[in-house]
Amino acid sequence: IRAELELSALHESLWQAQERERRRIARELHDSTAQDLVAAMMTLDLFREEFEPRNPVAGRKLADTQALLEKAVNEIRTLSYLLHPPRLGEAGLAGAIRHYAAGFGERTGLGLTLELPADFERLEERYELMLFRVAQEALGNIHRHSQSETTGIRLVREERQVILEISDTGRGIAAGILERQSEAGVGIRSMRERLRQMGGRLEIDTDGSGTTVRAILPLGENEEKLQLRVGR
């Protein structure tokens, strides 16, 4: 039992270290790299205004370069959000998933049906982050593997637990993919293990007509106290 507790503590420490590093990189990308590129775009704009009347060819090349920089800025901001969602702390789990799903749908063309209560109570930070990672991973798998055109996201709080469901109408997930899937340490196997350490579980129902990923986390004493404080 002691060895299991020590291993669980090690996993917890590694996961927290990973999230801290994700947050640091996201902040650097958003506050430094992206801002430097925006400054370069503004400088190019000044050059284009000066050269375009005298040299239209140079003006077009500068405009093309600006467009490339703008694309890079958008990609960096998206990557920053994927690494660490700032809205999670601001809007809570339901708000962060809603915002992420909207952007995901725009980027991929995936149709989304959301059941995310606007008044969903705040949970402990690590619980909210874990469930958000589940939503990220599940949507990424749907886009890469399922060939589904639609998906549904449902978040509910029952008396003693929180349930997050992501369902699609695609071709299902092969057993081999379930065993091999991994993305930045937050793949299916990692999520299942992480949820288990939190006292929860990950369920995956899949067949030829679709897949449902279901994350279930029990509400412990600390989470209930947090909800009471937030609700005051």
PDB file of C-alpha atoms in Angstrom:
ATOM      1  CA  ILE A   1       0.000   0.000   0.000  1.00  0.00           C
ATOM      2  CA  ARG A   2       2.836   2.393   0.832  1.00  0.00           C
ATOM      3  CA  ALA A   3       4.423   1.798  -2.571  1.00  0.00           C
ATOM      4  CA  GLU A   4       1.101   2.535  -4.281  1.00  0.00           C
ATOM      5  CA  LEU A   5       0.716   5.768  -2.323  1.00  0.00           C
ATOM      6  CA  GLU A   6       4.258   6.829  -3.192  1.00  0.00           C
ATOM      7  CA  LEU A   7       3.687   6.039  -6.869  1.00  0.00           C
ATOM      8  CA  SER A   8       0.429   7.995  -6.845  1.00  0.00           C
ATOM      9  CA  ALA A   9       2.190  10.964  -5.216  1.00  0.00           C
ATOM     10  CA  LEU A  10       4.907  10.774  -7.874  1.00  0.00           C
ATOM     11  CA  HIS A  11       2.341  10.780 -10.677  1.00  0.00           C
ATOM     12  CA  GLU A  12       0.630  13.765  -9.062  1.00  0.00           C
ATOM     13  CA  SER A  13       3.919  15.644  -8.792  1.00  0.00           C
ATOM     14  CA  LEU A  14       4.858  14.912 -12.404  1.00  0.00           C
ATOM     15  CA  TRP A  15       1.417  15.954 -13.663  1.00  0.00           C
ATOM     16  CA  GLN A  16       1.550  19.232 -11.756  1.00  0.00           C
ATOM     17  CA  ALA A  17       5.077  19.897 -13.047  1.00  0.00           C
ATOM     18  CA  GLN A  18       3.890  19.264 -16.590  1.00  0.00           C
ATOM     19  CA  GLU A  19       0.982  21.675 -16.181  1.00  0.00           C
ATOM     20  CA  ARG A  20       3.270  24.347 -14.700  1.00  0.00           C
ATOM     21  CA  GLU A  21       5.570  24.002 -17.714  1.00  0.00           C
ATOM     22  CA  ARG A  22       2.616  24.166 -20.096  1.00  0.00           C
ATOM     23  CA  ARG A  23       1.477  27.357 -18.379  1.00  0.00           C
ATOM     24  CA  ARG A  24       4.957  28.908 -18.591  1.00  0.00           C
ATOM     25  CA  ILE A  25       5.353  28.096 -22.294  1.00  0.00           C
ATOM     26  CA  ALA A  26       1.834  29.347 -23.050  1.00  0.00           C
ATOM     27  CA  ARG A  27       2.570  32.632 -21.294  1.00  0.00           C
ATOM     28  CA  GLU A  28       5.865  33.071 -23.155  1.00  0.00           C
ATOM     29  CA  LEU A  29       4.241  32.366 -26.512  1.00  0.00           C
ATOM     30  CA  HIS A  30       1.336  34.722 -25.890  1.00  0.00           C
ATOM     31  CA  ASP A  31       3.105  37.579 -24.109  1.00  0.00           C
ATOM     32  CA  SER A  32       6.465  37.507 -25.892  1.00  0.00           C
ATOM     33  CA  THR A  33       6.612  35.666 -29.216  1.00  0.00           C
ATOM     34  CA  ALA A  34       3.179  36.684 -30.471  1.00  0.00           C
ATOM     35  CA  GLN A  35       3.715  40.319 -29.425  1.00  0.00           C
ATOM     36  CA  ASP A  36       7.078  40.428 -31.222  1.00  0.00           C
ATOM     37  CA  LEU A  37       5.434  39.207 -34.404  1.00  0.00           C
ATOM     38  CA  VAL A  38       2.679  41.815 -34.078  1.00  0.00           C
ATOM     39  CA  ALA A  39       5.350  44.519 -33.739  1.00  0.00           C
ATOM     40  CA  ALA A  40       7.031  43.199 -36.903  1.00  0.00           C
ATOM     41  CA  MET A  41       3.686  43.354 -38.733  1.00  0.00           C
ATOM     42  CA  MET A  42       3.248  46.989 -37.709  1.00  0.00           C
ATOM     43  CA  THR A  43       6.733  47.845 -38.964  1.00  0.00           C
ATOM     44  CA  LEU A  44       6.057  46.146 -42.289  1.00  0.00           C
ATOM     45  CA  ASP A  45       2.837  48.117 -42.577  1.00  0.00           C
ATOM     46  CA  LEU A  46       4.808  51.362 -42.352  1.00  0.00           C
ATOM     47  CA  PHE A  47       7.224  50.164 -45.040  1.00  0.00           C
ATOM     48  CA  ARG A  48       4.338  49.079 -47.276  1.00  0.00           C
ATOM     49  CA  GLU A  49       2.659  52.484 -47.016  1.00  0.00           C
ATOM     50  CA  GLU A  50       5.925  54.111 -48.075  1.00  0.00           C
ATOM     51  CA  PHE A  51       6.931  51.796 -50.915  1.00  0.00           C
ATOM     52  CA  GLU A  52       3.620  50.678 -52.402  1.00  0.00           C
ATOM     53  CA  PRO A  53       2.854  53.935 -54.297  1.00  0.00           C
ATOM     54  CA  ARG A  54       6.309  53.881 -55.951  1.00  0.00           C
ATOM     55  CA  ASN A  55       6.794  50.133 -56.240  1.00  0.00           C
ATOM     56  CA  PRO A  56       3.578  48.102 -56.356  1.00  0.00           C
ATOM     57  CA  VAL A  57       5.484  44.808 -56.656  1.00  0.00           C
ATOM     58  CA  ALA A  58       7.381  45.491 -53.420  1.00  0.00           C
ATOM     59  CA  GLY A  59       4.128  46.557 -51.792  1.00  0.00           C
ATOM     60  CA  ARG A  60       2.449  43.264 -52.697  1.00  0.00           C
ATOM     61  CA  LYS A  61       5.410  41.271 -51.361  1.00  0.00           C
ATOM     62  CA  LEU A  62       5.265  43.186 -48.099  1.00  0.00           C
ATOM     63  CA  ALA A  63       1.515  42.540 -47.897  1.00  0.00           C
ATOM     64  CA  ASP A  64       2.102  38.818 -48.465  1.00  0.00           C
ATOM     65  CA  THR A  65       4.717  38.807 -45.709  1.00  0.00           C
ATOM     66  CA  GLN A  66       2.283  40.531 -43.370  1.00  0.00           C
ATOM     67  CA  ALA A  67      -0.310  37.885 -44.130  1.00  0.00           C
ATOM     68  CA  LEU A  68       2.167  35.132 -43.268  1.00  0.00           C
ATOM     69  CA  LEU A  69       3.026  36.844 -39.991  1.00  0.00           C
ATOM     70  CA  GLU A  70      -0.650  37.237 -39.138  1.00  0.00           C
ATOM     71  CA  LYS A  71      -1.183  33.528 -39.764  1.00  0.00           C
ATOM     72  CA  ALA A  72       1.779  32.725 -37.504  1.00  0.00           C
ATOM     73  CA  VAL A  73       0.390  34.967 -34.746  1.00  0.00           C
ATOM     74  CA  ASN A  74      -2.993  33.225 -34.906  1.00  0.00           C
ATOM     75  CA  GLU A  75      -1.351  29.793 -34.788  1.00  0.00           C
ATOM     76  CA  ILE A  76       0.798  30.801 -31.808  1.00  0.00           C
ATOM     77  CA  ARG A  77      -2.210  32.122 -29.922  1.00  0.00           C
ATOM     78  CA  THR A  78      -4.099  28.902 -30.646  1.00  0.00           C
ATOM     79  CA  LEU A  79      -1.136  26.834 -29.453  1.00  0.00           C
ATOM     80  CA  SER A  80      -0.883  28.966 -26.329  1.00  0.00           C
ATOM     81  CA  TYR A  81      -4.538  28.304 -25.559  1.00  0.00           C
ATOM     82  CA  LEU A  82      -4.125  24.578 -26.161  1.00  0.00           C
ATOM     83  CA  LEU A  83      -1.211  24.461 -23.746  1.00  0.00           C
ATOM     84  CA  HIS A  84      -3.046  26.291 -20.988  1.00  0.00           C
ATOM     85  CA  PRO A  85      -6.604  27.646 -21.273  1.00  0.00           C
ATOM     86  CA  PRO A  86      -6.741  31.070 -19.564  1.00  0.00           C
ATOM     87  CA  ARG A  87     -10.535  31.008 -19.563  1.00  0.00           C
ATOM     88  CA  LEU A  88     -10.518  28.056 -17.206  1.00  0.00           C
ATOM     89  CA  GLY A  89      -9.601  30.295 -14.301  1.00  0.00           C
ATOM     90  CA  GLU A  90     -11.837  33.126 -15.494  1.00  0.00           C
ATOM     91  CA  ALA A  91     -15.010  31.366 -16.630  1.00  0.00           C
ATOM     92  CA  GLY A  92     -14.768  27.953 -14.989  1.00  0.00           C
ATOM     93  CA  LEU A  93     -14.989  24.534 -16.567  1.00  0.00           C
ATOM     94  CA  ALA A  94     -18.240  24.944 -18.505  1.00  0.00           C
ATOM     95  CA  GLY A  95     -17.229  28.345 -19.899  1.00  0.00           C
ATOM     96  CA  ALA A  96     -13.759  27.150 -20.896  1.00  0.00           C
ATOM     97  CA  ILE A  97     -15.105  24.053 -22.666  1.00  0.00           C
ATOM     98  CA  ARG A  98     -17.732  26.155 -24.446  1.00  0.00           C
ATOM     99  CA  HIS A  99     -15.095  28.603 -25.709  1.00  0.00           C
ATOM    100  CA  TYR A 100     -12.687  25.846 -26.736  1.00  0.00           C
ATOM    101  CA  ALA A 101     -15.397  23.849 -28.512  1.00  0.00           C
ATOM    102  CA  ALA A 102     -16.518  26.907 -30.482  1.00  0.00           C
ATOM    103  CA  GLY A 103     -12.983  27.511 -31.738  1.00  0.00           C
ATOM    104  CA  PHE A 104     -12.477  23.819 -32.461  1.00  0.00           C
ATOM    105  CA  GLY A 105     -15.672  23.729 -34.504  1.00  0.00           C
ATOM    106  CA  GLU A 106     -14.590  26.760 -36.537  1.00  0.00           C
ATOM    107  CA  ARG A 107     -11.174  25.262 -37.259  1.00  0.00           C
ATOM    108  CA  THR A 108     -12.398  21.781 -38.175  1.00  0.00           C
ATOM    109  CA  GLY A 109     -15.967  22.229 -39.411  1.00  0.00           C
ATOM    110  CA  LEU A 110     -17.208  19.764 -36.788  1.00  0.00           C
ATOM    111  CA  GLY A 111     -20.828  20.336 -35.761  1.00  0.00           C
ATOM    112  CA  LEU A 112     -21.233  20.644 -32.003  1.00  0.00           C
ATOM    113  CA  THR A 113     -24.151  20.216 -29.622  1.00  0.00           C
ATOM    114  CA  LEU A 114     -23.377  21.507 -26.141  1.00  0.00           C
ATOM    115  CA  GLU A 115     -25.092  20.796 -22.837  1.00  0.00           C
ATOM    116  CA  LEU A 116     -23.006  22.968 -20.522  1.00  0.00           C
ATOM    117  CA  PRO A 117     -24.877  24.617 -17.641  1.00  0.00           C
ATOM    118  CA  ALA A 118     -24.132  28.322 -17.360  1.00  0.00           C
ATOM    119  CA  ASP A 119     -24.417  28.068 -13.569  1.00  0.00           C
ATOM    120  CA  PHE A 120     -22.146  25.048 -13.211  1.00  0.00           C
ATOM    121  CA  GLU A 121     -20.403  25.250  -9.833  1.00  0.00           C
ATOM    122  CA  ARG A 122     -16.656  25.726  -9.615  1.00  0.00           C
ATOM    123  CA  LEU A 123     -14.552  22.687  -8.756  1.00  0.00           C
ATOM    124  CA  GLU A 124     -11.067  22.339  -7.395  1.00  0.00           C
ATOM    125  CA  GLU A 125      -8.567  23.653  -9.975  1.00  0.00           C
ATOM    126  CA  ARG A 126      -6.938  20.280 -10.685  1.00  0.00           C
ATOM    127  CA  TYR A 127     -10.370  18.705 -11.260  1.00  0.00           C
ATOM    128  CA  GLU A 128     -11.395  21.414 -13.708  1.00  0.00           C
ATOM    129  CA  LEU A 129      -8.102  21.146 -15.558  1.00  0.00           C
ATOM    130  CA  MET A 130      -8.314  17.363 -15.760  1.00  0.00           C
ATOM    131  CA  LEU A 131     -11.825  17.422 -17.198  1.00  0.00           C
ATOM    132  CA  PHE A 132     -10.837  20.125 -19.663  1.00  0.00           C
ATOM    133  CA  ARG A 133      -7.935  17.921 -20.845  1.00  0.00           C
ATOM    134  CA  VAL A 134     -10.387  15.063 -21.341  1.00  0.00           C
ATOM    135  CA  ALA A 135     -12.523  17.292 -23.580  1.00  0.00           C
ATOM    136  CA  GLN A 136      -9.439  18.369 -25.550  1.00  0.00           C
ATOM    137  CA  GLU A 137      -8.221  14.815 -26.092  1.00  0.00           C
ATOM    138  CA  ALA A 138     -11.657  13.470 -27.004  1.00  0.00           C
ATOM    139  CA  LEU A 139     -12.324  16.215 -29.566  1.00  0.00           C
ATOM    140  CA  GLY A 140      -8.869  15.724 -31.063  1.00  0.00           C
ATOM    141  CA  ASN A 141      -9.513  11.989 -31.434  1.00  0.00           C
ATOM    142  CA  ILE A 142     -12.881  12.625 -33.062  1.00  0.00           C
ATOM    143  CA  HIS A 143     -11.317  14.956 -35.605  1.00  0.00           C
ATOM    144  CA  ARG A 144      -8.384  12.651 -36.378  1.00  0.00           C
ATOM    145  CA  HIS A 145     -10.039   9.239 -36.351  1.00  0.00           C
ATOM    146  CA  SER A 146     -13.817   9.085 -36.232  1.00  0.00           C
ATOM    147  CA  GLN A 147     -14.900  10.694 -39.542  1.00  0.00           C
ATOM    148  CA  SER A 148     -17.876  12.030 -37.604  1.00  0.00           C
ATOM    149  CA  GLU A 149     -19.498  15.268 -38.737  1.00  0.00           C
ATOM    150  CA  THR A 150     -21.123  15.983 -35.396  1.00  0.00           C
ATOM    151  CA  THR A 151     -20.340  15.601 -31.723  1.00  0.00           C
ATOM    152  CA  GLY A 152     -22.053  16.338 -28.439  1.00  0.00           C
ATOM    153  CA  ILE A 153     -20.557  17.541 -25.172  1.00  0.00           C
ATOM    154  CA  ARG A 154     -22.498  17.124 -21.949  1.00  0.00           C
ATOM    155  CA  LEU A 155     -21.453  18.228 -18.472  1.00  0.00           C
ATOM    156  CA  VAL A 156     -23.584  17.410 -15.441  1.00  0.00           C
ATOM    157  CA  ARG A 157     -23.171  17.515 -11.689  1.00  0.00           C
ATOM    158  CA  GLU A 158     -25.007  14.850  -9.763  1.00  0.00           C
ATOM    159  CA  GLU A 159     -25.264  14.634  -6.000  1.00  0.00           C
ATOM    160  CA  ARG A 160     -21.836  13.114  -5.428  1.00  0.00           C
ATOM    161  CA  GLN A 161     -20.060  13.242  -8.789  1.00  0.00           C
ATOM    162  CA  VAL A 162     -19.377  15.186 -11.962  1.00  0.00           C
ATOM    163  CA  ILE A 163     -19.800  13.576 -15.386  1.00  0.00           C
ATOM    164  CA  LEU A 164     -18.356  14.839 -18.674  1.00  0.00           C
ATOM    165  CA  GLU A 165     -19.482  13.060 -21.852  1.00  0.00           C
ATOM    166  CA  ILE A 166     -18.210  13.576 -25.391  1.00  0.00           C
ATOM    167  CA  SER A 167     -20.080  11.590 -28.052  1.00  0.00           C
ATOM    168  CA  ASP A 168     -19.721  11.293 -31.819  1.00  0.00           C
ATOM    169  CA  THR A 169     -21.487   9.434 -34.640  1.00  0.00           C
ATOM    170  CA  GLY A 170     -18.368   8.199 -36.420  1.00  0.00           C
ATOM    171  CA  ARG A 171     -16.894   4.807 -37.211  1.00  0.00           C
ATOM    172  CA  GLY A 172     -15.795   4.007 -33.665  1.00  0.00           C
ATOM    173  CA  ILE A 173     -12.319   3.535 -32.223  1.00  0.00           C
ATOM    174  CA  ALA A 174     -10.339   0.376 -32.905  1.00  0.00           C
ATOM    175  CA  ALA A 175      -8.971  -1.416 -29.870  1.00  0.00           C
ATOM    176  CA  GLY A 176      -5.404  -0.940 -31.117  1.00  0.00           C
ATOM    177  CA  ILE A 177      -5.810   2.819 -31.207  1.00  0.00           C
ATOM    178  CA  LEU A 178      -7.139   2.812 -27.658  1.00  0.00           C
ATOM    179  CA  GLU A 179      -3.940   1.103 -26.563  1.00  0.00           C
ATOM    180  CA  ARG A 180      -1.517   3.259 -28.559  1.00  0.00           C
ATOM    181  CA  GLN A 181      -3.103   6.715 -28.452  1.00  0.00           C
ATOM    182  CA  SER A 182      -0.989   9.324 -26.705  1.00  0.00           C
ATOM    183  CA  GLU A 183      -0.593  13.085 -27.108  1.00  0.00           C
ATOM    184  CA  ALA A 184       1.848  15.093 -24.972  1.00  0.00           C
ATOM    185  CA  GLY A 185       1.342  12.659 -22.092  1.00  0.00           C
ATOM    186  CA  VAL A 186      -2.421  13.260 -21.978  1.00  0.00           C
ATOM    187  CA  GLY A 187      -3.611  10.406 -24.172  1.00  0.00           C
ATOM    188  CA  ILE A 188      -6.338   7.933 -23.369  1.00  0.00           C
ATOM    189  CA  ARG A 189      -4.219   5.731 -21.143  1.00  0.00           C
ATOM    190  CA  SER A 190      -2.807   8.758 -19.300  1.00  0.00           C
ATOM    191  CA  MET A 191      -6.282  10.197 -18.758  1.00  0.00           C
ATOM    192  CA  ARG A 192      -7.575   6.898 -17.439  1.00  0.00           C
ATOM    193  CA  GLU A 193      -4.696   6.619 -14.985  1.00  0.00           C
ATOM    194  CA  ARG A 194      -4.947  10.251 -13.906  1.00  0.00           C
ATOM    195  CA  LEU A 195      -8.691   9.972 -13.289  1.00  0.00           C
ATOM    196  CA  ARG A 196      -8.153   6.762 -11.344  1.00  0.00           C
ATOM    197  CA  GLN A 197      -5.686   8.556  -9.069  1.00  0.00           C
ATOM    198  CA  MET A 198      -8.351  11.194  -8.413  1.00  0.00           C
ATOM    199  CA  GLY A 199     -10.826   8.503  -7.466  1.00  0.00           C
ATOM    200  CA  GLY A 200     -12.657   8.687 -10.790  1.00  0.00           C
ATOM    201  CA  ARG A 201     -12.757   6.664 -13.960  1.00  0.00           C
ATOM    202  CA  LEU A 202     -12.777   6.949 -17.747  1.00  0.00           C
ATOM    203  CA  GLU A 203     -15.349   4.951 -19.687  1.00  0.00           C
ATOM    204  CA  ILE A 204     -15.273   4.494 -23.470  1.00  0.00           C
ATOM    205  CA  ASP A 205     -18.253   2.990 -25.301  1.00  0.00           C
ATOM    206  CA  THR A 206     -17.489   2.467 -28.979  1.00  0.00           C
ATOM    207  CA  ASP A 207     -18.907   0.586 -31.954  1.00  0.00           C
ATOM    208  CA  GLY A 208     -19.439   1.126 -35.652  1.00  0.00           C
ATOM    209  CA  SER A 209     -22.002   3.875 -35.081  1.00  0.00           C
ATOM    210  CA  GLY A 210     -20.017   6.135 -32.789  1.00  0.00           C
ATOM    211  CA  THR A 211     -18.058   6.583 -29.598  1.00  0.00           C
ATOM    212  CA  THR A 212     -18.839   8.053 -26.190  1.00  0.00           C
ATOM    213  CA  VAL A 213     -16.029   9.073 -23.869  1.00  0.00           C
ATOM    214  CA  ARG A 214     -17.235   9.532 -20.304  1.00  0.00           C
ATOM    215  CA  ALA A 215     -15.132  10.973 -17.479  1.00  0.00           C
ATOM    216  CA  ILE A 216     -16.574  10.515 -13.988  1.00  0.00           C
ATOM    217  CA  LEU A 217     -15.117  12.254 -10.951  1.00  0.00           C
ATOM    218  CA  PRO A 218     -16.494  11.888  -7.436  1.00  0.00           C
ATOM    219  CA  LEU A 219     -17.048  15.042  -5.413  1.00  0.00           C
ATOM    220  CA  GLY A 220     -15.043  14.767  -2.232  1.00  0.00           C
ATOM    221  CA  GLU A 221     -15.209  16.877   0.889  1.00  0.00           C
ATOM    222  CA  ASN A 222     -12.758  19.492  -0.447  1.00  0.00           C
ATOM    223  CA  GLU A 223     -14.744  20.021  -3.650  1.00  0.00           C
ATOM    224  CA  GLU A 224     -18.017  20.432  -1.744  1.00  0.00           C
ATOM    225  CA  LYS A 225     -16.427  23.008   0.579  1.00  0.00           C
ATOM    226  CA  LEU A 226     -15.099  24.889  -2.466  1.00  0.00           C
ATOM    227  CA  GLN A 227     -18.557  25.008  -4.033  1.00  0.00           C
ATOM    228  CA  LEU A 228     -20.036  26.360  -0.801  1.00  0.00           C
ATOM    229  CA  ARG A 229     -17.415  29.145  -0.716  1.00  0.00           C
ATOM    230  CA  VAL A 230     -17.935  30.072  -4.362  1.00  0.00           C
ATOM    231  CA  GLY A 231     -21.719  30.080  -3.932  1.00  0.00           C
ATOM    232  CA  ARG A 232     -21.681  32.592  -1.094  1.00  0.00           C
TER     233      ARG A 232
END
